[in-house]
Coordinates of C-alpha atoms and ligand atoms in Angstrom, one line a residue:
M1 CA 114.9 40.7 96.7
S2 CA 114.7 43.2 93.8
T3 CA 116.0 46.7 94.0
D4 CA 113.9 49.5 92.5
T5 CA 115.5 52.6 91.1
P6 CA 113.4 55.7 90.3
P7 CA 112.2 55.9 86.8
E8 CA 113.1 58.7 84.5
T9 CA 109.5 59.7 84.1
S10 CA 106.2 58.1 85.4
A11 CA 103.0 58.8 83.6
S12 CA 100.8 57.4 86.5
Q13 CA 102.7 59.6 89.0
A14 CA 102.5 62.8 87.0
L15 CA 100.9 65.6 89.0
P16 CA 98.0 67.4 87.5
A17 CA 99.1 70.9 86.4
D18 CA 96.4 72.5 88.6
P19 CA 94.2 70.1 90.7
L20 CA 91.7 72.9 91.5
A21 CA 91.2 73.9 87.9
E22 CA 90.7 70.3 86.9
G23 CA 88.1 69.9 89.7
L24 CA 90.0 67.0 91.2
D25 CA 89.5 68.3 94.7
Q26 CA 85.8 67.6 94.4
L27 CA 86.3 63.9 93.5
P28 CA 86.8 61.2 96.1
P29 CA 90.4 60.0 96.1
P30 CA 91.0 56.8 94.1
S31 CA 90.9 53.4 95.8
S32 CA 93.9 53.1 98.0
V33 CA 95.7 51.2 100.8
L34 CA 97.2 53.4 103.5
V35 CA 100.1 51.7 105.3
I36 CA 101.0 53.4 108.6
F37 CA 104.5 52.6 109.9
G38 CA 104.4 53.3 113.6
A39 CA 100.7 52.4 113.8
T40 CA 100.6 52.2 117.6
G41 CA 102.5 55.4 118.2
D42 CA 101.4 58.7 119.7
L43 CA 100.9 60.5 116.4
A44 CA 98.9 57.7 114.9
R45 CA 96.6 57.4 117.9
R46 CA 96.1 61.1 118.5
K47 CA 96.0 62.5 115.0
L48 CA 96.1 60.0 112.1
L49 CA 93.5 57.5 113.1
P50 CA 91.0 60.2 114.3
A51 CA 91.6 62.1 111.0
L52 CA 90.8 58.9 109.0
Y53 CA 87.6 58.5 111.0
N54 CA 86.5 62.0 110.4
L55 CA 87.2 61.6 106.7
A56 CA 85.1 58.5 106.7
H57 CA 82.3 60.3 108.5
E58 CA 82.3 63.0 105.8
G59 CA 82.4 60.4 103.0
S60 CA 85.8 61.8 101.9
L61 CA 87.8 58.5 101.9
P62 CA 88.1 56.5 98.7
E63 CA 85.2 54.2 97.9
R64 CA 87.6 51.3 98.5
F65 CA 89.9 52.2 101.4
Q66 CA 92.1 49.9 103.5
L67 CA 94.5 50.6 106.3
I68 CA 97.4 48.4 107.3
G69 CA 99.2 49.2 110.5
V70 CA 102.8 48.2 110.9
S71 CA 104.6 48.2 114.3
R72 CA 106.7 45.8 116.3
G73 CA 103.9 45.0 118.9
E74 CA 102.5 41.5 118.5
L75 CA 98.9 42.2 117.5
T76 CA 96.3 40.4 115.5
D77 CA 94.1 42.3 113.0
D78 CA 91.3 42.3 115.7
G79 CA 93.7 43.4 118.4
Y80 CA 94.8 46.4 116.3
R81 CA 91.1 47.2 115.4
D82 CA 90.5 47.5 119.2
E83 CA 93.4 49.9 119.5
V84 CA 92.1 51.9 116.5
R85 CA 88.6 52.1 118.0
Q86 CA 89.9 53.3 121.4
A87 CA 92.1 55.9 119.7
I88 CA 89.2 57.2 117.7
E89 CA 86.8 57.2 120.6
R90 CA 89.3 59.2 122.7
F91 CA 90.7 61.6 120.2
S92 CA 88.2 62.2 117.4
R93 CA 87.0 65.8 117.0
R94 CA 83.4 64.4 116.7
P95 CA 81.9 61.6 118.7
P96 CA 82.1 58.4 116.6
D97 CA 79.1 57.1 114.9
A98 CA 79.0 53.3 115.4
T99 CA 78.0 52.5 111.8
V100 CA 80.8 54.6 110.3
L101 CA 83.4 53.4 112.7
D102 CA 82.5 49.7 112.2
A103 CA 82.7 50.1 108.5
L104 CA 86.1 51.7 108.8
L105 CA 87.4 49.0 111.2
E106 CA 86.4 46.2 108.8
N107 CA 89.0 47.5 106.5
V108 CA 91.8 47.7 109.1
F109 CA 94.7 45.1 109.1
Y110 CA 97.9 44.8 111.0
V111 CA 101.4 43.5 110.2
T112 CA 103.9 42.9 113.0
G113 CA 107.5 43.6 112.4
G114 CA 110.6 45.6 113.1
F115 CA 111.2 48.5 110.6
E116 CA 114.7 47.2 109.8
E117 CA 113.7 43.5 109.4
D118 CA 113.0 41.9 106.1
D119 CA 110.2 39.7 107.6
A120 CA 108.0 42.8 108.2
Y121 CA 108.2 43.8 104.5
R122 CA 107.6 40.2 103.3
G123 CA 104.4 40.1 105.5
L124 CA 103.4 43.5 104.2
A125 CA 104.0 42.6 100.6
Q126 CA 101.8 39.5 101.0
R127 CA 99.0 41.5 102.6
L128 CA 99.1 44.2 99.9
G129 CA 99.0 41.5 97.3
Q130 CA 95.9 39.9 98.9
L131 CA 94.1 43.3 99.0
D132 CA 94.9 43.9 95.3
A133 CA 93.6 40.4 94.5
A134 CA 90.4 41.0 96.4
A135 CA 89.9 44.3 94.6
G136 CA 90.6 42.7 91.2
Q137 CA 92.9 45.6 90.4
P138 CA 96.2 47.1 91.7
L139 CA 95.3 49.6 94.4
N140 CA 97.2 52.8 95.0
R141 CA 99.5 52.5 98.0
I142 CA 100.4 55.3 100.4
F143 CA 103.1 54.4 102.9
Y144 CA 103.0 56.8 105.9
L145 CA 106.2 57.0 107.9
S146 CA 104.9 57.9 111.4
T147 CA 108.1 56.7 113.0
A148 CA 111.1 58.2 114.7
P149 CA 113.1 60.0 112.0
R150 CA 116.1 57.6 112.3
F151 CA 113.9 55.0 110.6
F152 CA 112.9 57.1 107.6
G153 CA 115.9 56.2 105.3
A154 CA 115.8 52.5 106.4
I155 CA 112.1 52.1 105.7
V156 CA 112.3 53.7 102.3
G157 CA 115.3 51.5 101.5
Q158 CA 113.3 48.4 102.5
I159 CA 110.3 49.5 100.5
G160 CA 112.6 49.7 97.4
G161 CA 114.4 46.6 98.3
H162 CA 111.2 44.6 98.5
G163 CA 109.9 45.8 95.2
L164 CA 107.2 48.0 96.7
A165 CA 108.3 51.4 95.4
R166 CA 106.2 51.2 92.3
R167 CA 104.2 49.1 89.9
E168 CA 102.2 49.2 86.7
G169 CA 98.7 50.6 86.8
A170 CA 98.7 52.2 90.3
D171 CA 100.5 54.9 92.2
T172 CA 102.8 54.5 95.2
R173 CA 103.5 57.4 97.5
V174 CA 105.5 57.8 100.7
V175 CA 104.5 60.4 103.3
I176 CA 107.4 61.3 105.6
E177 CA 106.8 62.9 109.0
K178 CA 108.9 65.6 110.5
P179 CA 111.7 66.3 111.4
F180 CA 113.3 65.7 108.1
G181 CA 116.8 65.2 109.5
T182 CA 118.3 67.0 112.5
T183 CA 120.9 68.9 110.6
E184 CA 121.4 70.3 107.1
T185 CA 123.9 67.4 106.4
E186 CA 121.4 64.8 107.6
A187 CA 118.6 66.3 105.5
L188 CA 120.7 66.2 102.4
E189 CA 121.7 62.6 103.1
L190 CA 118.1 61.6 103.8
N191 CA 116.9 63.2 100.5
R192 CA 119.7 61.3 98.7
R193 CA 118.6 58.0 100.2
V194 CA 114.9 58.6 99.6
L195 CA 115.5 59.8 96.0
E196 CA 117.6 56.7 95.3
V197 CA 114.4 54.7 95.6
L198 CA 111.6 57.1 94.8
H199 CA 110.8 59.8 92.3
E200 CA 110.3 63.2 93.9
E201 CA 106.6 63.2 92.9
Q202 CA 106.1 60.1 95.1
V203 CA 107.5 61.8 98.2
F204 CA 105.2 63.8 100.5
R205 CA 107.2 65.5 103.3
I206 CA 104.7 66.6 105.9
D207 CA 104.5 70.0 107.6
H208 CA 101.2 69.9 109.3
Y209 CA 101.0 73.7 109.5
L210 CA 100.3 73.7 105.8
G211 CA 97.2 71.6 106.4
K212 CA 95.7 74.2 108.7
E213 CA 92.8 76.1 107.2
T214 CA 94.0 79.4 108.4
V215 CA 97.4 78.9 106.8
Q216 CA 95.8 78.0 103.4
N217 CA 93.6 81.1 103.9
L218 CA 96.7 83.2 104.0
L219 CA 97.2 82.2 100.3
A220 CA 93.6 83.0 99.5
L221 CA 93.7 86.4 101.2
R222 CA 96.9 87.4 99.6
F223 CA 96.3 86.2 96.1
A224 CA 92.5 86.5 95.7
N225 CA 92.1 90.1 96.9
G226 CA 93.3 93.2 95.1
L227 CA 93.4 94.9 98.5
F228 CA 96.7 93.5 99.7
E229 CA 98.9 93.3 96.6
P230 CA 99.7 97.1 96.2
I231 CA 100.8 97.4 99.8
W232 CA 102.6 94.1 100.2
N233 CA 106.1 95.4 100.0
R234 CA 108.8 97.4 101.7
N235 CA 107.2 100.7 100.7
H236 CA 104.2 100.0 102.9
I237 CA 105.1 97.3 105.3
A238 CA 107.4 98.2 108.2
S239 CA 107.8 94.8 109.9
V240 CA 106.4 91.3 110.1
Q241 CA 106.1 89.4 113.3
I242 CA 105.4 85.6 113.5
T243 CA 104.6 84.2 116.9
A244 CA 103.9 80.6 117.8
G245 CA 103.4 80.5 121.6
E246 CA 102.6 77.3 123.3
A247 CA 101.3 76.8 126.9
V248 CA 102.2 73.1 126.9
G249 CA 105.5 71.8 128.0
L250 CA 107.0 68.5 126.9
E251 CA 103.9 66.3 127.0
G252 CA 106.0 63.2 127.6
R253 CA 108.2 63.8 124.6
A254 CA 111.5 64.6 126.3
G255 CA 113.2 61.8 124.5
Y256 CA 112.6 63.6 121.2
Y257 CA 112.4 67.2 122.3
D258 CA 115.6 67.4 124.3
G259 CA 117.5 66.3 121.2
A260 CA 115.7 68.8 119.0
G261 CA 114.9 72.1 120.8
A262 CA 112.6 74.8 119.6
L263 CA 114.6 75.9 116.6
R264 CA 114.4 72.5 115.0
D265 CA 111.0 71.6 116.3
L266 CA 109.0 74.6 115.1
V267 CA 111.2 77.2 113.4
Q268 CA 113.0 75.0 110.8
N269 CA 109.7 73.8 109.4
H270 CA 106.4 75.4 110.5
L271 CA 107.5 79.0 111.1
L272 CA 109.7 79.2 108.0
Q273 CA 106.7 77.9 106.0
L274 CA 104.5 80.7 107.4
L275 CA 107.2 83.2 106.5
C276 CA 107.4 81.9 103.0
I277 CA 103.6 82.0 102.5
L278 CA 103.6 85.6 103.7
A279 CA 106.6 86.7 101.7
M280 CA 106.4 84.7 98.4
E281 CA 105.7 86.2 95.0
P282 CA 102.2 85.4 93.5
P283 CA 102.4 81.9 91.9
T284 CA 101.2 81.6 88.4
A285 CA 98.9 78.7 89.4
F286 CA 97.7 77.0 92.6
A287 CA 99.7 74.0 91.8
A288 CA 102.4 72.1 93.7
D289 CA 105.5 73.2 91.8
D290 CA 104.4 76.8 91.2
I291 CA 103.9 77.4 94.9
R292 CA 106.9 75.4 96.1
G293 CA 109.1 77.1 93.6
E294 CA 108.1 80.5 94.9
K295 CA 108.7 79.4 98.5
V296 CA 112.2 78.1 97.7
K297 CA 113.1 81.5 96.2
I298 CA 112.2 83.2 99.5
L299 CA 114.1 80.6 101.6
R300 CA 117.2 81.2 99.4
A301 CA 116.8 84.9 99.8
I302 CA 116.9 84.8 103.6
E303 CA 120.2 86.4 104.6
R304 CA 122.6 84.0 106.4
I305 CA 123.5 85.4 109.8
D306 CA 127.2 85.8 110.5
R307 CA 128.5 84.2 113.7
D308 CA 129.7 87.5 115.1
Q309 CA 126.3 89.1 114.5
M310 CA 124.3 86.2 115.9
H311 CA 123.5 87.9 119.2
L312 CA 121.7 90.7 117.3
H313 CA 119.6 88.3 115.4
A314 CA 118.9 85.2 117.6
V315 CA 117.9 84.6 121.2
R316 CA 117.4 81.2 122.8
G317 CA 115.6 80.7 126.1
R318 CA 114.6 77.9 128.4
Y319 CA 111.7 78.0 130.9
G320 CA 112.2 77.9 134.6
A321 CA 109.5 77.0 137.1
G322 CA 106.3 79.0 137.0
A323 CA 102.5 78.8 136.5
V324 CA 100.6 78.4 133.3
G325 CA 96.9 78.9 133.3
G326 CA 96.9 78.6 137.1
D327 CA 98.8 75.4 137.2
V328 CA 102.2 75.3 138.9
V329 CA 104.7 73.7 136.5
P330 CA 108.4 72.7 137.0
A331 CA 111.4 74.1 135.2
Y332 CA 112.4 72.5 131.9
V333 CA 115.5 70.9 133.5
N334 CA 113.2 69.3 136.2
E335 CA 110.8 67.7 133.7
P336 CA 110.8 63.9 133.6
D337 CA 113.6 62.4 131.4
V338 CA 115.4 65.7 130.8
P339 CA 119.1 65.2 131.6
A340 CA 120.5 67.6 134.2
S341 CA 123.2 68.7 131.7
S342 CA 120.6 69.7 129.1
T343 CA 121.2 73.0 127.2
T344 CA 118.2 72.6 124.9
E345 CA 116.3 75.8 124.1
T346 CA 112.5 75.9 124.6
F347 CA 112.2 79.4 123.2
V348 CA 113.6 81.1 120.1
A349 CA 113.4 84.6 118.8
L350 CA 114.9 85.5 115.5
R351 CA 115.2 88.6 113.3
L352 CA 115.5 87.5 109.7
Q353 CA 116.0 89.5 106.6
V354 CA 114.6 88.5 103.2
D355 CA 117.0 90.0 100.6
T356 CA 114.6 90.7 97.7
W357 CA 113.4 93.8 95.9
R358 CA 110.1 93.4 97.6
W359 CA 111.4 92.9 101.2
A360 CA 114.7 94.7 101.5
G361 CA 115.0 96.3 104.9
V362 CA 111.8 94.8 106.4
P363 CA 112.6 92.8 109.5
F364 CA 110.9 89.4 109.8
Y365 CA 110.6 88.6 113.5
I366 CA 110.0 85.0 114.5
R367 CA 109.3 83.8 118.0
T368 CA 108.2 80.5 119.5
G369 CA 108.3 78.9 122.9
K370 CA 106.9 76.3 125.2
R371 CA 105.3 77.1 128.5
L372 CA 104.5 80.6 127.5
S373 CA 101.4 82.4 128.8
R374 CA 99.0 80.8 126.3
K375 CA 98.6 79.1 123.0
L376 CA 98.7 81.6 120.2
T377 CA 99.9 81.4 116.6
E378 CA 99.7 84.6 114.7
I379 CA 101.3 86.7 112.0
A380 CA 101.2 90.5 112.5
V381 CA 102.0 92.7 109.6
T382 CA 102.7 96.3 110.7
L383 CA 102.4 99.0 108.1
Q384 CA 104.4 102.2 107.8
P385 CA 103.0 105.2 109.6
V386 CA 101.2 107.8 107.6
P387 CA 103.7 110.3 106.2
H388 CA 101.9 113.3 107.6
L389 CA 99.3 113.5 110.3
A390 CA 96.9 116.4 110.1
F391 CA 95.1 115.7 113.5
H392 CA 97.2 117.5 116.0
G393 CA 96.5 116.6 119.6
G394 CA 93.9 114.1 118.5
G395 CA 95.2 111.1 120.4
T396 CA 97.8 108.5 119.5
V397 CA 97.8 107.1 116.0
E398 CA 99.4 103.7 115.8
P399 CA 100.4 102.3 112.5
N400 CA 97.9 100.0 110.8
Q401 CA 98.4 96.4 111.6
I402 CA 97.0 93.3 109.8
V403 CA 96.9 90.3 112.2
F404 CA 96.3 86.8 110.9
T405 CA 95.5 84.6 113.9
I406 CA 96.2 81.1 112.9
Q407 CA 95.0 79.5 116.1
P408 CA 93.3 79.0 118.4
D409 CA 90.8 81.8 117.8
E410 CA 90.9 81.7 114.0
H411 CA 90.5 85.2 112.6
V412 CA 92.0 88.1 110.7
S413 CA 91.9 91.6 112.1
I414 CA 92.9 95.0 110.7
K415 CA 93.8 97.7 113.2
L416 CA 92.8 101.1 112.0
A417 CA 92.7 104.6 113.6
A418 CA 89.1 105.9 113.9
K419 CA 87.4 109.0 115.3
V420 CA 86.0 108.7 118.7
P421 CA 82.3 109.8 118.5
G422 CA 81.6 113.3 119.8
S423 CA 83.0 116.7 119.5
G424 CA 86.5 117.4 118.2
M425 CA 88.7 114.9 116.3
H426 CA 90.0 112.4 118.8
L427 CA 91.4 109.2 117.4
R428 CA 91.6 105.7 118.8
P429 CA 92.7 102.4 117.4
V430 CA 89.8 100.1 116.4
T431 CA 89.8 96.7 114.7
M432 CA 87.9 95.2 111.7
D433 CA 87.5 91.5 112.2
F434 CA 86.9 88.5 110.0
S435 CA 86.2 85.4 112.2
Y436 CA 86.1 82.0 110.5
G437 CA 83.6 80.6 113.0
T438 CA 81.1 83.5 112.4
S439 CA 81.6 83.7 108.7
F440 CA 81.5 80.0 107.8
L441 CA 79.5 78.7 110.8
S442 CA 81.6 75.5 110.8
T443 CA 84.6 74.2 112.6
S444 CA 87.8 73.7 110.6
P445 CA 88.9 70.2 109.9
E446 CA 92.1 69.0 111.5
A447 CA 95.3 69.6 109.4
Y448 CA 95.9 65.9 109.1
E449 CA 92.5 65.4 107.5
R450 CA 93.4 67.7 104.7
L451 CA 96.9 66.4 104.3
I452 CA 95.9 62.7 104.2
T453 CA 93.3 63.5 101.6
D454 CA 95.8 65.3 99.5
A455 CA 98.3 62.4 99.8
L456 CA 95.5 60.0 98.7
R457 CA 94.8 62.2 95.7
G458 CA 98.4 62.8 94.9
D459 CA 98.3 66.5 95.3
A460 CA 101.7 67.6 96.8
T461 CA 100.9 71.4 97.0
L462 CA 100.8 71.4 100.8
F463 CA 103.9 69.2 101.2
T464 CA 107.5 70.2 101.2
R465 CA 109.8 69.5 98.2
A466 CA 113.4 68.2 98.5
D467 CA 115.0 71.5 97.6
E468 CA 112.6 73.3 99.9
V469 CA 113.5 71.3 103.0
E470 CA 117.2 71.7 102.2
A471 CA 116.7 75.5 101.8
Q472 CA 115.0 75.5 105.2
W473 CA 117.9 73.8 106.8
A474 CA 120.4 76.2 105.2
V475 CA 118.7 79.0 107.0
I476 CA 118.8 77.2 110.4
Q477 CA 122.2 75.5 110.3
P478 CA 124.3 78.6 110.9
I479 CA 122.3 79.4 114.0
L480 CA 122.6 75.8 115.3
D481 CA 126.3 75.9 114.7
A482 CA 126.7 79.2 116.5
W483 CA 124.8 78.0 119.5
A484 CA 126.7 74.7 119.6
A485 CA 129.9 76.7 119.8
D486 CA 128.7 78.9 122.6
A487 CA 128.8 77.2 126.0
S488 CA 126.5 79.7 127.7
P489 CA 123.0 78.3 128.7
P490 CA 119.8 79.5 127.2
D491 CA 118.3 82.6 128.8
E492 CA 115.8 81.7 131.5
Y493 CA 112.2 82.8 131.5
A494 CA 109.5 82.0 134.0
A495 CA 106.9 79.4 132.8
G496 CA 103.7 81.3 132.0
S497 CA 105.5 84.5 130.9
D498 CA 106.1 85.8 127.3
G499 CA 109.7 84.5 127.1
P500 CA 113.1 85.9 128.2
Q501 CA 113.7 89.6 128.6
S502 CA 116.7 89.2 126.2
Q503 CA 114.3 88.9 123.2
Q504 CA 114.2 92.7 123.3
R505 CA 117.8 93.0 122.1
I506 CA 117.1 91.8 118.5
L507 CA 114.4 94.4 117.9
R508 CA 115.1 97.3 115.6
D509 CA 114.6 100.7 117.3
G510 CA 110.9 101.5 117.6
D511 CA 109.7 97.9 117.1
H512 CA 108.2 95.9 120.0
W513 CA 107.0 92.4 120.6
R514 CA 103.3 91.9 120.7
A515 CA 101.9 90.5 123.9
I516 CA 101.1 86.8 123.7
Ligands
NDP601 N1 103.5 62.8 118.5 C1 103.3 64.0 118.0 O1 102.6 64.9 118.5 C2 104.0 64.4 116.7 C3 104.9 63.5 116.1 N2 105.5 63.9 114.9 C4 106.4 62.9 114.3 O2 105.7 61.7 114.0 C5 106.6 60.6 114.1 C6 106.1 59.6 115.1 O3 106.0 60.2 116.4 P1 105.3 59.5 117.6 O4 104.0 58.8 117.1 O5 105.2 60.5 118.6 O6 106.3 58.4 118.1 P2 106.1 57.1 119.0 O7 107.4 56.8 119.7 O8 104.9 57.4 119.9 O9 105.6 55.9 118.1 C7 106.6 55.2 117.3 C8 105.9 54.0 116.7 O10 106.9 53.3 116.0 C9 106.9 51.9 116.5 N3 108.3 51.5 116.5 C10 109.3 52.0 117.2 N4 110.5 51.4 116.9 C11 110.1 50.4 116.0 C12 110.9 49.4 115.3 N5 112.2 49.3 115.5 N6 110.2 48.6 114.5 C13 108.8 48.7 114.4 N7 108.1 49.6 115.0 C14 108.7 50.4 115.8 C15 106.3 52.0 117.9 O11 105.8 50.8 118.2 P3 106.1 50.2 119.7 O12 104.9 50.6 120.5 O13 106.2 48.8 119.5 O14 107.4 50.9 120.2 C16 105.2 53.1 117.6 O15 104.2 52.4 116.9 C17 107.9 61.2 114.5 O16 108.7 61.5 113.3 C18 107.6 62.5 115.1 O17 108.6 63.5 115.0 C19 105.2 65.1 114.3 C20 104.4 66.0 114.9 C21 103.7 65.7 116.2
LIG602 O1 105.2 69.8 115.2 C1 105.0 70.2 116.3 O2 103.9 71.0 116.5 C2 103.3 71.1 117.8 C3 102.4 72.3 117.7 O3 101.4 72.1 116.7 P1 100.1 72.8 116.8 O4 99.3 72.4 115.6 O5 99.4 72.4 118.1 O6 100.4 74.3 116.8 C4 104.3 71.3 118.9 O7 103.7 71.2 120.1 C5 105.3 70.1 118.8 O8 106.3 70.3 119.8 C6 105.9 70.0 117.4 O9 106.7 68.8 117.3

């Protein structure tokens, strides 16, 4: 067994300075083998395999593309092909076309093995060698770690140990699912283990929110329109509110979720990413390190919350029984596989402060919860009120608000005050809307479609860098520590509501939570 160590530099791994400027996003990705560890799991079946089918349908996969699934289940290639077919038929966003699906399945293979067992990697190395030989060239290799996080370090170690971390003439990349560690210390240790084997440019840490069209559009709206830049600061913006409400509960994931909770599951990654994109300085180029560098600056500028101030900045909640969308649902503690002693939060509300010249004094409110009244992810930017209102008695004038609705109804709206038609000067709030569906007459691709394509191309712009994930944990860890030291249970809210009443206590005077 040979042990790979990361090279000082790697010409074939070098990222293009600006993939868009170089037109690389228009080219099909280079010939590649995608290896999915955890190939029979929930994420693979519901998201990754359907995403591959949809890319195949659009002709966006490499001309030569092969998939190898790795899991411990004893399956033949044909047995796994049947599983892939079923997953695609059940979960693809478009009904599968037999010709496209059959062509994809011909290039699907399977290796049985435990993630910590040498045999699996010997079998995998042999398969990979056969595919290279059949292609007559070394193919790029993308290892996708769709496994429980406890295996991430071990799998990367085995990849290195079996000489699979790199080779001449082709690129090797490793995509790592979330959560990247469960504490700051674990994340640091995982980065250390991963970077012992791989060069940072080979590591693609996934945050699927970055693959959402509406999230990328935030970058476009902010940095391609002169309209926003002059007002995007403390002089004009009064507050920012980021909400990720979910109607769903545990969906059979109690084993994972009860050990994680809402703060680790959504805030540490997805919601901090939204905050960064909203708050970051304009990057000099739309390239991985320019964008990630700006995000890291924001994360490092988020004020750490002192333990004795925690109650003024953080609220944790847990759903009780209730009804969501007309369905009666049990309390979190009565969900299957949740231990009776659980103190896991299913709701979080935070007030964060970004200590920069641009954002000093502007509260960033973040809120997420399971079993809320409905699914809604949005960012609401509330502007300062006008300094002097000349229309006395003309009705209420609310401050302007720009709302980016990330999902499910993808749109951007700007709330303005307008004159009600007729005599006098009566004012009323109205909205100007930009809806994706209406403007582009197409449905957005799934986030995983975009992210898999980018990983195949080697574009890490929408993936998280080592220092970034560490900076995210540094924001979250003091809150986790404070909650761990506090024996009181999370505040209860009824399933189907907008969360616990206690979320009000972190609002600055005059601010209010938007309805979900
Ligand atoms: N599911 C989701 O909606 C989401 C998941 N994620 C992340 O994706 C990753 C995968 O999650 P998910 O698919 O839900 O997990 P699952 O538990 O459903 O799947 C795990 C996969 O790993 C295999 N496996 C487990 N243990 C071993 C082992 N020792 N050796 C070899 N194979 C093994 C399983 O095979 P077997 O069937 O034999 O057990 C299965 O294929 C996690 O990091 C999760 O946090 C991220 C966002 C959403
Ligand atoms: O990462 C996760 O995200 C989903 C929510 O994703 P979305 O794309 O549907 O908004 C969440 O339900 C899950 O608990 C979490 O692990």
